[in-house]
XYZ file of C-alpha atoms in Angstrom:
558
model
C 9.395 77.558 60.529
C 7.842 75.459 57.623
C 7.151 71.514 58.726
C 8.281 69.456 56.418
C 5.964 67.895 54.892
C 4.344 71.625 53.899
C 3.074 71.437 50.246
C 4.722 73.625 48.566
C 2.929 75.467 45.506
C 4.961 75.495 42.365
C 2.219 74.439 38.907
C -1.505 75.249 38.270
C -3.393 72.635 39.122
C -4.188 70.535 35.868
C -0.894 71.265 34.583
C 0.324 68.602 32.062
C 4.245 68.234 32.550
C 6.061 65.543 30.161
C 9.916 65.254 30.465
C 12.978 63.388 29.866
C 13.513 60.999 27.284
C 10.174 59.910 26.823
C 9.298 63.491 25.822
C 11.664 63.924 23.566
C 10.806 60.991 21.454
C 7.063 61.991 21.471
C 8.641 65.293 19.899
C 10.347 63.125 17.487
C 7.273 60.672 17.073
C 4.949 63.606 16.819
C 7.646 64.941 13.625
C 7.625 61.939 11.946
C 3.801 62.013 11.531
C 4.126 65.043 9.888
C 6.604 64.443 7.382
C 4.829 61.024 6.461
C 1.944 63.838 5.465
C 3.659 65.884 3.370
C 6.285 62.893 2.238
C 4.268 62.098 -0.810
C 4.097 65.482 -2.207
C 7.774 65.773 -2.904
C 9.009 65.403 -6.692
C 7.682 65.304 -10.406
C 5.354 62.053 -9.200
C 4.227 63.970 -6.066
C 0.742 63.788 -4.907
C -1.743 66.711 -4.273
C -3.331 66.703 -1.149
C -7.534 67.905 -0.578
C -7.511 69.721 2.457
C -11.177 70.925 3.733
C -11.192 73.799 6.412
C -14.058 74.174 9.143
C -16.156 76.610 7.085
C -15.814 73.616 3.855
C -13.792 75.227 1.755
C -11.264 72.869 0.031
C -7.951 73.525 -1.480
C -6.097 70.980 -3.243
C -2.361 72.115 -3.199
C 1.188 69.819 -3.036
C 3.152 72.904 -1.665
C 4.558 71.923 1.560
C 4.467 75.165 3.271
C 0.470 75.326 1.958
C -0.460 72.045 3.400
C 1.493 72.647 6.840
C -0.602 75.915 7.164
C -3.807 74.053 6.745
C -3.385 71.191 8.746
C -3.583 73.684 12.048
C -0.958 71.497 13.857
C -1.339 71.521 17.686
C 1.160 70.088 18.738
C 4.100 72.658 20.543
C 7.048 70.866 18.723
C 5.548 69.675 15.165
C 4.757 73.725 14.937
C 8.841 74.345 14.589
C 8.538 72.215 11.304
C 5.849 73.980 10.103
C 7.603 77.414 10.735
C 10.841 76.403 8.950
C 8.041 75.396 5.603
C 7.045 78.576 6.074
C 10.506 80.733 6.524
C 11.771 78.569 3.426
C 8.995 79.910 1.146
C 9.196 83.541 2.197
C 12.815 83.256 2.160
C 13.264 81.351 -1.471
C 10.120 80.226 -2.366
C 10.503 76.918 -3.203
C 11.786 73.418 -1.297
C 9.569 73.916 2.144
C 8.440 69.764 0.977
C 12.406 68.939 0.920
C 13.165 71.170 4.211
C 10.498 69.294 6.320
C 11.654 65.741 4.873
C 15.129 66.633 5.242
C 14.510 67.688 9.514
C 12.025 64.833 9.967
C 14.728 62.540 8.787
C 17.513 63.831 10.784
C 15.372 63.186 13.949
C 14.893 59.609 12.799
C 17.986 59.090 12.587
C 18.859 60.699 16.111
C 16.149 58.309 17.773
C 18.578 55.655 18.425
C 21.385 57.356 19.685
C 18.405 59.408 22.118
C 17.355 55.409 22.804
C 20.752 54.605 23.975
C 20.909 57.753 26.025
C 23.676 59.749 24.336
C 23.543 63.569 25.305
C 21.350 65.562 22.920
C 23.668 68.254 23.155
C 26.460 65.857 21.575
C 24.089 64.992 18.407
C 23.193 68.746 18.551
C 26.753 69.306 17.810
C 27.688 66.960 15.690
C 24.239 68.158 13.646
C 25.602 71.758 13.219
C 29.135 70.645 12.006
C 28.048 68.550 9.543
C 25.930 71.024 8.028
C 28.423 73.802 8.072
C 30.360 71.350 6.256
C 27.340 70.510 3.861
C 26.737 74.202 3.030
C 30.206 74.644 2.640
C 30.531 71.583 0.122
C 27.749 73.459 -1.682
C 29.167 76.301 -2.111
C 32.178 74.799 -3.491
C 29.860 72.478 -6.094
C 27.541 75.030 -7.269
C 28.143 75.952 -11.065
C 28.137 79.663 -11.543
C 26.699 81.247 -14.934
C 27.823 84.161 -16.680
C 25.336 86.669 -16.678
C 26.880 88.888 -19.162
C 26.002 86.353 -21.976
C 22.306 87.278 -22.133
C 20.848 84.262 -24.008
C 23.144 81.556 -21.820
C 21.759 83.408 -18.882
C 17.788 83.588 -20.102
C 18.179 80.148 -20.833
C 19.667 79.395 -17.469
C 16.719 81.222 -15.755
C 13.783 78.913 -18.264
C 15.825 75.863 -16.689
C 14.886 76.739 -13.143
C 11.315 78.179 -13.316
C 10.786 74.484 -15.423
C 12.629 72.244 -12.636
C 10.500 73.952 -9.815
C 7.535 73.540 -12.074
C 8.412 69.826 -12.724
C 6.787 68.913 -9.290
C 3.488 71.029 -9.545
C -0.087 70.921 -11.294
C 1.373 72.599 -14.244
C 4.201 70.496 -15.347
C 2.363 69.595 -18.731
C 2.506 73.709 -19.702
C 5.991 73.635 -18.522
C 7.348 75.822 -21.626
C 4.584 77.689 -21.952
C 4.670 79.303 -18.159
C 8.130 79.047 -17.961
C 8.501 81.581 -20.879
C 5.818 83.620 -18.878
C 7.519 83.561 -15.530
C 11.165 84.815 -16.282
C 9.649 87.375 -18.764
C 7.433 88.650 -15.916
C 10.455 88.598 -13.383
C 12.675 90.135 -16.310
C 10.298 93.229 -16.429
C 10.794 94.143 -12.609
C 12.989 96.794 -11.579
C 16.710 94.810 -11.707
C 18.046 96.007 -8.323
C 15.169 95.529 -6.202
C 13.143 92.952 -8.226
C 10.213 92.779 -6.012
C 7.896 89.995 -6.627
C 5.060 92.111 -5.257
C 4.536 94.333 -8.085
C 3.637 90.994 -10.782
C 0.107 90.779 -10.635
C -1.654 87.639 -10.624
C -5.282 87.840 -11.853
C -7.222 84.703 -11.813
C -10.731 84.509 -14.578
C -12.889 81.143 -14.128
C -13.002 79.795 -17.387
C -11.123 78.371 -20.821
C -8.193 76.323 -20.550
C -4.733 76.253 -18.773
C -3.070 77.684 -21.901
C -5.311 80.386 -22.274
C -3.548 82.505 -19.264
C -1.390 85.165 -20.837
C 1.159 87.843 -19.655
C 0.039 91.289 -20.189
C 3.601 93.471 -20.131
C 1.959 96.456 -18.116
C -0.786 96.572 -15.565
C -4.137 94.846 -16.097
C -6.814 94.794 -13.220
C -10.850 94.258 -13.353
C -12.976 96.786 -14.194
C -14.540 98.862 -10.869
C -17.483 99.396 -9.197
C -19.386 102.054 -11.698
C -21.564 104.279 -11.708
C -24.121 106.542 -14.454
C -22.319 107.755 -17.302
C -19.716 104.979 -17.181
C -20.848 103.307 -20.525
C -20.615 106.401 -22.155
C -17.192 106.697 -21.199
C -14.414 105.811 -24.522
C -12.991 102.348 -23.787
C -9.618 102.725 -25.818
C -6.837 105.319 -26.157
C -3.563 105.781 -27.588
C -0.539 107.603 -25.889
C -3.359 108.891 -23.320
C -2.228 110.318 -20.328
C -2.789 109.082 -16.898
C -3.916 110.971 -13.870
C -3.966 108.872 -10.491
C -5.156 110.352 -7.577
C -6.094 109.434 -3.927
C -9.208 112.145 -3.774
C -13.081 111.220 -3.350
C -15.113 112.885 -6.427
C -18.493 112.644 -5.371
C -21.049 114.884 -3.838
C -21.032 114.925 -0.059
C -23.838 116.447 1.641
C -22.365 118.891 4.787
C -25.122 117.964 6.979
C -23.266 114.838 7.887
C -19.935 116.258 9.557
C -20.835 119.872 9.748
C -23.126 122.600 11.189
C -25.094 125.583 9.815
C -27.239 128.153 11.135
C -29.100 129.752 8.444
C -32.126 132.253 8.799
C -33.430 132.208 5.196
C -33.901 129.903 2.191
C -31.653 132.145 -0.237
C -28.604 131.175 2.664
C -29.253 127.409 2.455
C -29.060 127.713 -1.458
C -25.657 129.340 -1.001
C -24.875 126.528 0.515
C -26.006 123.914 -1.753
C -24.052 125.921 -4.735
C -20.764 126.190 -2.610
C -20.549 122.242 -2.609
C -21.764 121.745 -6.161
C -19.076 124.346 -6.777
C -16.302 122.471 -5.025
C -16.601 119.477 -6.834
C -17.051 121.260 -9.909
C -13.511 123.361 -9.625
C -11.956 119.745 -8.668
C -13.490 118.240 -12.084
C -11.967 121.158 -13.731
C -8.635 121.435 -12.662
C -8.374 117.585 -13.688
C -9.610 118.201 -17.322
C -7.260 120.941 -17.497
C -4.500 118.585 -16.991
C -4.935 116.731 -19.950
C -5.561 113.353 -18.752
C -7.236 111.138 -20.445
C -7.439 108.549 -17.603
C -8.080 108.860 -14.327
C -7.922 106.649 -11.698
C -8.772 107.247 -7.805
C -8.436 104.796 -4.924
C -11.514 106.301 -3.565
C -15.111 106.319 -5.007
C -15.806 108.422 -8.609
C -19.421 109.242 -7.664
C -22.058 109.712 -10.882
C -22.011 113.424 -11.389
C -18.370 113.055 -11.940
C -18.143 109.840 -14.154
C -20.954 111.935 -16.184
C -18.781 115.100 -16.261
C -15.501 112.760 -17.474
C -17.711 110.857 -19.914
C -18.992 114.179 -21.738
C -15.342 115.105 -22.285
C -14.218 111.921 -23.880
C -12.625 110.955 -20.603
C -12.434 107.454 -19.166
C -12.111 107.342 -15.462
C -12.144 104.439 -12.473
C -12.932 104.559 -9.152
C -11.922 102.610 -5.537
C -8.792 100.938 -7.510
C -7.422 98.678 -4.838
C -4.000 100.036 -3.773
C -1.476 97.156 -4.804
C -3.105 98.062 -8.638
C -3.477 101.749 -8.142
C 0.876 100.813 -6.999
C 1.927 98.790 -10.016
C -0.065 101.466 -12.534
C 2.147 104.153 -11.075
C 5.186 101.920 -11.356
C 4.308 101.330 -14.970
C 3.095 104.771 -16.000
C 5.242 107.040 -13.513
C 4.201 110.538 -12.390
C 2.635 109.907 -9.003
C -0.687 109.547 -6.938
C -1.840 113.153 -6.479
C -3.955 113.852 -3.049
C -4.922 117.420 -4.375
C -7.043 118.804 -7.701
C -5.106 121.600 -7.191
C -1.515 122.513 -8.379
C -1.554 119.478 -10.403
C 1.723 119.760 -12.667
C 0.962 117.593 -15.877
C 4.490 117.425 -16.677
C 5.643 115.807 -13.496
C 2.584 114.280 -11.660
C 1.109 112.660 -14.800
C 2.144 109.071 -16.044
C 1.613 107.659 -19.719
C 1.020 104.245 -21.346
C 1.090 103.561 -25.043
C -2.107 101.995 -25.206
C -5.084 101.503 -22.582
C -8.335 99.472 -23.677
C -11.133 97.635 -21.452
C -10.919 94.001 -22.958
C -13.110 91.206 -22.058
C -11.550 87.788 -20.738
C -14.053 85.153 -20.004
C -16.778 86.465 -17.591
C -14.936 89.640 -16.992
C -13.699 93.031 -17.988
C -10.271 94.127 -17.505
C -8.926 97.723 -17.596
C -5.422 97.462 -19.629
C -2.038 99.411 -20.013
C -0.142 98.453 -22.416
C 3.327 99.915 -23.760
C 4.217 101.828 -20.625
C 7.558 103.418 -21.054
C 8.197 102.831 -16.997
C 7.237 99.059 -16.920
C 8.412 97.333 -13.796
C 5.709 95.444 -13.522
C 3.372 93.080 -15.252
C 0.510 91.316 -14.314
C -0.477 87.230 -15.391
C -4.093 86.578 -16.061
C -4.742 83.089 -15.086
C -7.257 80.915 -16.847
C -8.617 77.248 -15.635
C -11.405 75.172 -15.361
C -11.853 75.368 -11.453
C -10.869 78.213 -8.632
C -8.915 75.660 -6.452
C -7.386 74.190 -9.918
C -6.874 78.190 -10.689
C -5.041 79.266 -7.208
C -3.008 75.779 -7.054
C -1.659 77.549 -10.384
C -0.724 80.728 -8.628
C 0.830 79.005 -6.128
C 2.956 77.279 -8.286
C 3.444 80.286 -10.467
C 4.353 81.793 -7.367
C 6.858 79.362 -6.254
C 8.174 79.638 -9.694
C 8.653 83.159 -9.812
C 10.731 83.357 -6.015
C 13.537 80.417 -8.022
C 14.278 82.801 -11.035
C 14.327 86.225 -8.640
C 17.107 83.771 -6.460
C 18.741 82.621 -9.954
C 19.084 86.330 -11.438
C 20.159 87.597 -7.464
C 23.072 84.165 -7.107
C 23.485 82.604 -10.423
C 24.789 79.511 -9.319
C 23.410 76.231 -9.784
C 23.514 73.099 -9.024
C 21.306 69.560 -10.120
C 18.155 68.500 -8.462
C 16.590 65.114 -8.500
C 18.822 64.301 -5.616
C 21.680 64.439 -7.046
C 23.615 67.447 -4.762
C 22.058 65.445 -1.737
C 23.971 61.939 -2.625
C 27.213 64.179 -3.038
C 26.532 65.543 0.299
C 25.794 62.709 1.862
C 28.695 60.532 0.290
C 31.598 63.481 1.209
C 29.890 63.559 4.503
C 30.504 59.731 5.031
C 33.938 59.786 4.004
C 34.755 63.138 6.468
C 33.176 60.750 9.547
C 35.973 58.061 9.232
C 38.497 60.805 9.576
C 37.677 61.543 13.368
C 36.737 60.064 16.160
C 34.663 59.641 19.135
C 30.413 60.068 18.626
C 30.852 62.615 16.399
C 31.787 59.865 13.726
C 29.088 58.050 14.054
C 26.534 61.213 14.387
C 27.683 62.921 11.406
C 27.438 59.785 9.177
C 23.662 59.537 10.792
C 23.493 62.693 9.381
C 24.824 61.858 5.810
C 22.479 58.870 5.782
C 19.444 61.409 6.669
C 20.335 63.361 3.640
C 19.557 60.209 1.235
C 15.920 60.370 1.973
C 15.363 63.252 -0.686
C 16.578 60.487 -3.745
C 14.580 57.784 -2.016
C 11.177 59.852 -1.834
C 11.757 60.577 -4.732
C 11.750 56.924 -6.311
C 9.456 56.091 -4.032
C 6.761 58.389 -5.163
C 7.259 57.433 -8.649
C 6.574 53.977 -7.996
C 10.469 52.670 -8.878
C 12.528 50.432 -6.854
C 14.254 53.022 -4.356
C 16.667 50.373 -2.613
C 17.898 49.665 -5.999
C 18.370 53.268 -7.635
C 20.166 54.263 -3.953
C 22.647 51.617 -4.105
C 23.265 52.592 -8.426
C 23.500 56.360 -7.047
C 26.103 55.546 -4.550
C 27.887 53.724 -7.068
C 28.075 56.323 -8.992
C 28.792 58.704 -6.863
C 31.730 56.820 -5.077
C 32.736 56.512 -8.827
C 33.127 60.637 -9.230
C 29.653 61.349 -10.660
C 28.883 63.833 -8.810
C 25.409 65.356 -10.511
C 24.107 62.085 -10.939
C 20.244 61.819 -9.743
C 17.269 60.185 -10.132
C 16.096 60.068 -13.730
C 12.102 59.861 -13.415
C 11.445 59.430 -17.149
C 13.531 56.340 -17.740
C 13.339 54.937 -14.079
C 17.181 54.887 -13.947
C 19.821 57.090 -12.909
C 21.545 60.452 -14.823
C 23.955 63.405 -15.038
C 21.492 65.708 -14.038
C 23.404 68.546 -14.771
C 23.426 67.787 -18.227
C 19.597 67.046 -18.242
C 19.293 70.525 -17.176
C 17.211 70.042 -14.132
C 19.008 73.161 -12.256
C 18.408 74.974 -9.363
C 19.586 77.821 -7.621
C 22.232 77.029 -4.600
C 20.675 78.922 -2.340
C 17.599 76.899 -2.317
C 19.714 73.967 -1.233
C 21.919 76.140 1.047
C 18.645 77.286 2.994
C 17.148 74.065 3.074
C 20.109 71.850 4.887
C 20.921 75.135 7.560
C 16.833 75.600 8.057
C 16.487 71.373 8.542
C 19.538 71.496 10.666
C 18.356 74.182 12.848
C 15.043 73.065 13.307
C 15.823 69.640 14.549
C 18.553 70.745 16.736
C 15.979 72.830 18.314
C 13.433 70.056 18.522
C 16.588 67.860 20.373
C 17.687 70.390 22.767
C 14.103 70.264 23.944
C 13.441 67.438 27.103
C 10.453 69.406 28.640
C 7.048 70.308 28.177
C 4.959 72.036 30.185
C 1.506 72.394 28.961
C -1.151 75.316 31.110
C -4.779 74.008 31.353
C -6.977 75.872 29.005
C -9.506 75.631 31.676
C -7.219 78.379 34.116
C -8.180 80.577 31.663
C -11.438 81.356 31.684
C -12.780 78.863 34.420
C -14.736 80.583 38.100
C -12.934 80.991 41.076
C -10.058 83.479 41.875
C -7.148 83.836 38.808
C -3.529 82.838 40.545
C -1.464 85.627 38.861
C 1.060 84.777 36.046
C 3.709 82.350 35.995
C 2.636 81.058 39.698
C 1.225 77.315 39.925
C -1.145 75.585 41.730
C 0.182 71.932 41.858
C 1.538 70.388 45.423
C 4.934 69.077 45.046
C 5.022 67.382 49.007
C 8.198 68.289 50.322
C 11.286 66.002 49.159
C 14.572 64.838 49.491
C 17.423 64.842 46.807
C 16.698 62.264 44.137
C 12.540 62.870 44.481
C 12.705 60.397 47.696
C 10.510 61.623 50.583
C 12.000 63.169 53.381
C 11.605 61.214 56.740
C-alpha cells in the first residue's frame, strides 16, 4: 500500500503550468499587444509597418494578415489571432486588420466581467448570440445589385476593388488599378473564377502607372540556349504546341548499359540517339506549330533545329505559366512527339511577340480565343514598394471575385459597424439577466472599427462617435466616417461599398476566435529542454513533476 505522503508523478519536471483567472487575462493581455500592432494599419490613414526578418530582408506591408505572419508570435493564445488574419484572407481576401481589431476588442471588453469573476462560459454565450444576431442584421442590411444590368454591375465591382484599395500603398492610382483589377477578374472563367490563373509579374523599374494588363499570358523569357537569337520573335495566328517532353541529347552511358565488341557497334549507338531526338523534332514540325513550349529543358541541337525552320520555341516554362498558356490557347500539354493530333492537342493565340519591359524580356500571347486568364506586369521604383503592390492588388482582386460570387453590399468606413452596434444595444434592454449587459459589451466592442479609424487620421474620435450615434439613433443607417472632410456621411451614397460577406466573415471569425481565447483557463507549457536534453526520455504525455500527496482543496493530508 502507497504511504501517504508518496510523490506522485504527474508533469515533466520544468513544466510551466499557468491557470485560472490570472491566465486568462495574460491571454487577454498578451491579445491586446497584438492588436495595438496592427491597430494603426487599419483605414485610408493607415500606417505601413517595416518588418526585418533574421536573414535582413525587409518588407514594408499594412496588410494585417502579412504583418501577423512576420512578427513570428510565440505566444500559444496570440497565435489564434493570427490564424483568424490568416483564414480571413484566404477566405475573402481582405479585412484580416478589422478581424483582429474587432476580437482584440471583444476581449477588452470581457476583462471586467473575467475581473469580477463571471463564468467565461456565460460571456462565451452571450458572445455567440450577439453575433448570430449581427450576421443576421447584415444580411438583412446588405444592398443587393442587379447583375443583369452589365454597366450598373461593372460599376458596382470598380466601387469595391477602389474601397479595398483606399487603405493600401496604391490609393493615389486608385482608377487606374481598379480598371485593371475587375478587367483581369472579368477575363476568368465565370463559374469557377479562380484567382490563381491572373498572373502577377513584377519588373524593377519606371513608375507605378507604368504596370499594364496584358489580356492573355505574358511570362519572362527562359533559360536559352545556341540558336535562340536566330529564332523569329513575332507571329500572327501561330499555333501553339505545349509539351511536357525533354528535347535534348542524353548520353545512355548515364542510366544504361552496353556491351559492344567493335567500334562500328558503338557508332550504331551514337546514331540511334541522334536519331531519337531527331524523329521527336520531326513529328513536332509536322504539326504545324509555330511555338513550342516545354516545361522541361529545349537543349541547343533542338533550339537550332526550331530556329532553321522559322520556329520559336521555350524551354523549362514554370508550370503555373506553362497552366494559364493552355488555359488561354487550349489544346493541351502533350507528354509524347508521337500521335500528336494538331487539330485537338494544339492551342492558338492571335498574336505572340517577345517585348522588352524595363530590364527584361517577356514572351507574349495576345488575342487568345480561350482567354481565362491574364497576367498584370507590375512596375515600381523598389521590390518591397513592387510586392506591397501585389499584395494589395491581391487583396483587391479576392473583393471583386466575392462581389461578382454575392453581389450585395453594404458601406464601409464604419458605418455597418455603428448599425450593428446601435441595434445590438437596443436588443440588450429587451432581456435580462448577464446576457444584457454582455451583449451590449459586445455592441460597444464593435465601435472600435469607426474610432480607429478617426484615430488614425488624426480627427477627434470621441467627437465623430458621439455625431455617428446621433445619427444613427436618428435612422441613418450608412452613415460613417468621412476621412476627406473630417466629418461624418451617407457612405452608401459616397460609394465606399463592400461586399457583405467580408463583414459577415469578419464578426463570426472575431467572435469565434475570442470565444476560444475565453473558454481557455489553462496553460501548460513542456520544457524545450525534455527534448533534446541527456538522460533517459520519459515517454509521451507522462510527467516528471511531484505533486506530494493532498487532501481536497490542495491542503496536505495529515
Amino acid at each position: 500500500m502507497m504511504p501517504n505522503n508518496a510523490p506522485i508523478i504527474l508533469l515533466r519536471e520544468d513544466t510551466d503550468v499557468s491557470q485560472g483567472t490570472g491566465q486568462l487575462l495574460s491571454n487577454i493581455g498578451a491579445c491586446s499587444s497584438i492588436v495595438s500592432c496592427v491597430a494603426s494599419t487599419l483605414g485610408p490613414r493607415g500606417m505601413d509597418k517595416l518588418i526585418v526578418d533574421a536573414r535582413g530582408k525587409a518588407t514594408i506591408s499594412n496588410d494585417g494578415a502579412t504583418i501577423l505572419k512576420l512578427l513570428e508570435i510565440v505566444h500559444p493564445a496570440a497565435k489564434t489571432l493570427v490564424d483568424i488574419a490568416r483564414a480571413q484572407d484566404a477566405e475573402v481576401g481582405d479585412g484580416t486588420t478589422s478581424v483582429v481589431l474587432l476580437a482584440g476588442e471583444m476581449l477588452k471588453e470581457a476583462k471586467p466581467f473575467i475581473e469580477e469573476g463571471v463564468a467565461p462560459h456565460v460571456i462565451i454565450r452571450g458572445y455567440r448570440k450577439a453575433a448570430q444576431l449581427a450576421v443576421e442584421k447584415v444580411k438583412e442590411m446588405a444592398v443587393t445589385i442587379d447583375k443583369t444590368d452589365k454597366a450598373a454591375f461593372h460599376d458596382l465591382l470598380l466601387k469595391c476593388a477602389g474601397t479595398s484599395m483606399s487603405s493600401k500603398l496604391i490609393h493615389s492610382q486608385k482608377p487606374f488599378f481598379s480598371r485593371m483589377v475587375v478587367d483581369a477578374v472579368t477575363s476568368l472563367d465565370a463559374e469557377d473564377l479562380d484567382e490563381n490563373l491572373i498572373g502577377v509579374k513584377k519588373v524593377p523599374g519606371g513608375g507605378m502607372q507604368d504596370s499594364l494588363l496584358i489580356k492573355g499570358v505574358a511570362f519572362k523569357k527562359t533559360f536559352a540556349y545556341a540558336g535562340f537569337e536566330q529564332q523569329p520573335k513575332s507571329f500572327v495566328d501561330p499555333k501553339v504546341l505545349c509539351l511536357n517532353v525533354e528535347l535534348e541529347l542524353k548520353a545512355e552511358k548515364d542510366n544504361a548499359e552496353v556491351r559492344i565488341n567493335e567500334v562500328s557497334e558503338y557508332q550504331a549507338v551514337v546514331d540511334a540517339e541522334w536519331q531519337i531526338i531527331y524523329n521527336k523534332l520531326e513529328a513536332i514540325v509536322k504539326t504545324g506549330a509555330k511555338v513550342v513550349l516545354s516545361k522541361l529543358p529545349i537543349g541547343d541541337l533542338a533550339t537550332q533545329y526550331f530556329a532553321d525552320r522559322d520556329i520559336f520555341c521555350a524551354g523549362r516554362v514554370p508550370a503555373d505559366d506553362m497552366k494559364r498558356v493552355v488555359q488561354a490557347v487550349g489544346g493541351s500539354v502533350q507528354s509524347t512527339c508521337s500521335d500528336i493530333d494538331p487539330a485537338k492537342h494544339l492551342g492558338q493565340c492571335g498574336k505572340f511577340e517577345e517585348r522588352q519591359i524595363g530590364g527584361e524580356r517577356f514572351n507574349i500571347f495576345e488575342g487568345c480565343p480561350h482567354a481565362k486568364t491574364s497576367t498584370m506586369i507590375l512596375r515600381g521604383g523598389a521590390e518591397q514598394f513592387i510586392a506591397e503592390v501585389e499584395r494589395s492588388l491581391h487583396d483587391a482582386i479576392m473583393i471583386v471575385k466575392r462581389a461578382i460570387k454575392n453581389n450585395q453590399v453594404v458601406a464601409g468606413g464604419g458605418a455597418t459597424e455603428m448599425e450593428l452596434s446601435k441595434y445590438l444595444r437596443e436588443y440588450s434592454r429587451t432581456i435580462h439577466g448577464k446576457q444584457q449587459l454582455i451583449i451590449a459589451s459586445f455592441a460597444k466592442a464593435l465601435e472600435c472599427i469607426p474610432r480607429q479609424l478617426a484615430d488614425n487620421a488624426g480627427f477627434d474620435a470621441t467627437d465623430l462617435l458621439n455625431r455617428l450615434r446621433m445619427k444613427h439613433a436618428q435612422g441613418s443607417r450608412w452613415e460613417g466616417i468621412d476621412i476627406d472632410a473630417e466629418d461624418t456621411a451617407d457612405l452608401m451614397e459616397r460609394f465606399v461599398w463592400e461586399p457583405s460577406i467580408v463583414r459577415i466573415n469578419a464578426l463570426s471569425s472575431a467572435a469565434e476566435a475570442a470565444c476560444l481565447i475565453l473558454s481557455v483557463d489553462e496553460t501548460i507549457r513542456n520544457s524545450a529542454s525534455d527534448q533534446s536534453g541527456p538522460g533517459p526520455k520519459a515517454p509521451p504525455g507522462t510527467a516528471q513533476r511531484a505533486l506530494r500527496g493532498r487532501g481536497r482543496g490542495g491542503m496536505p493530508r495529515r
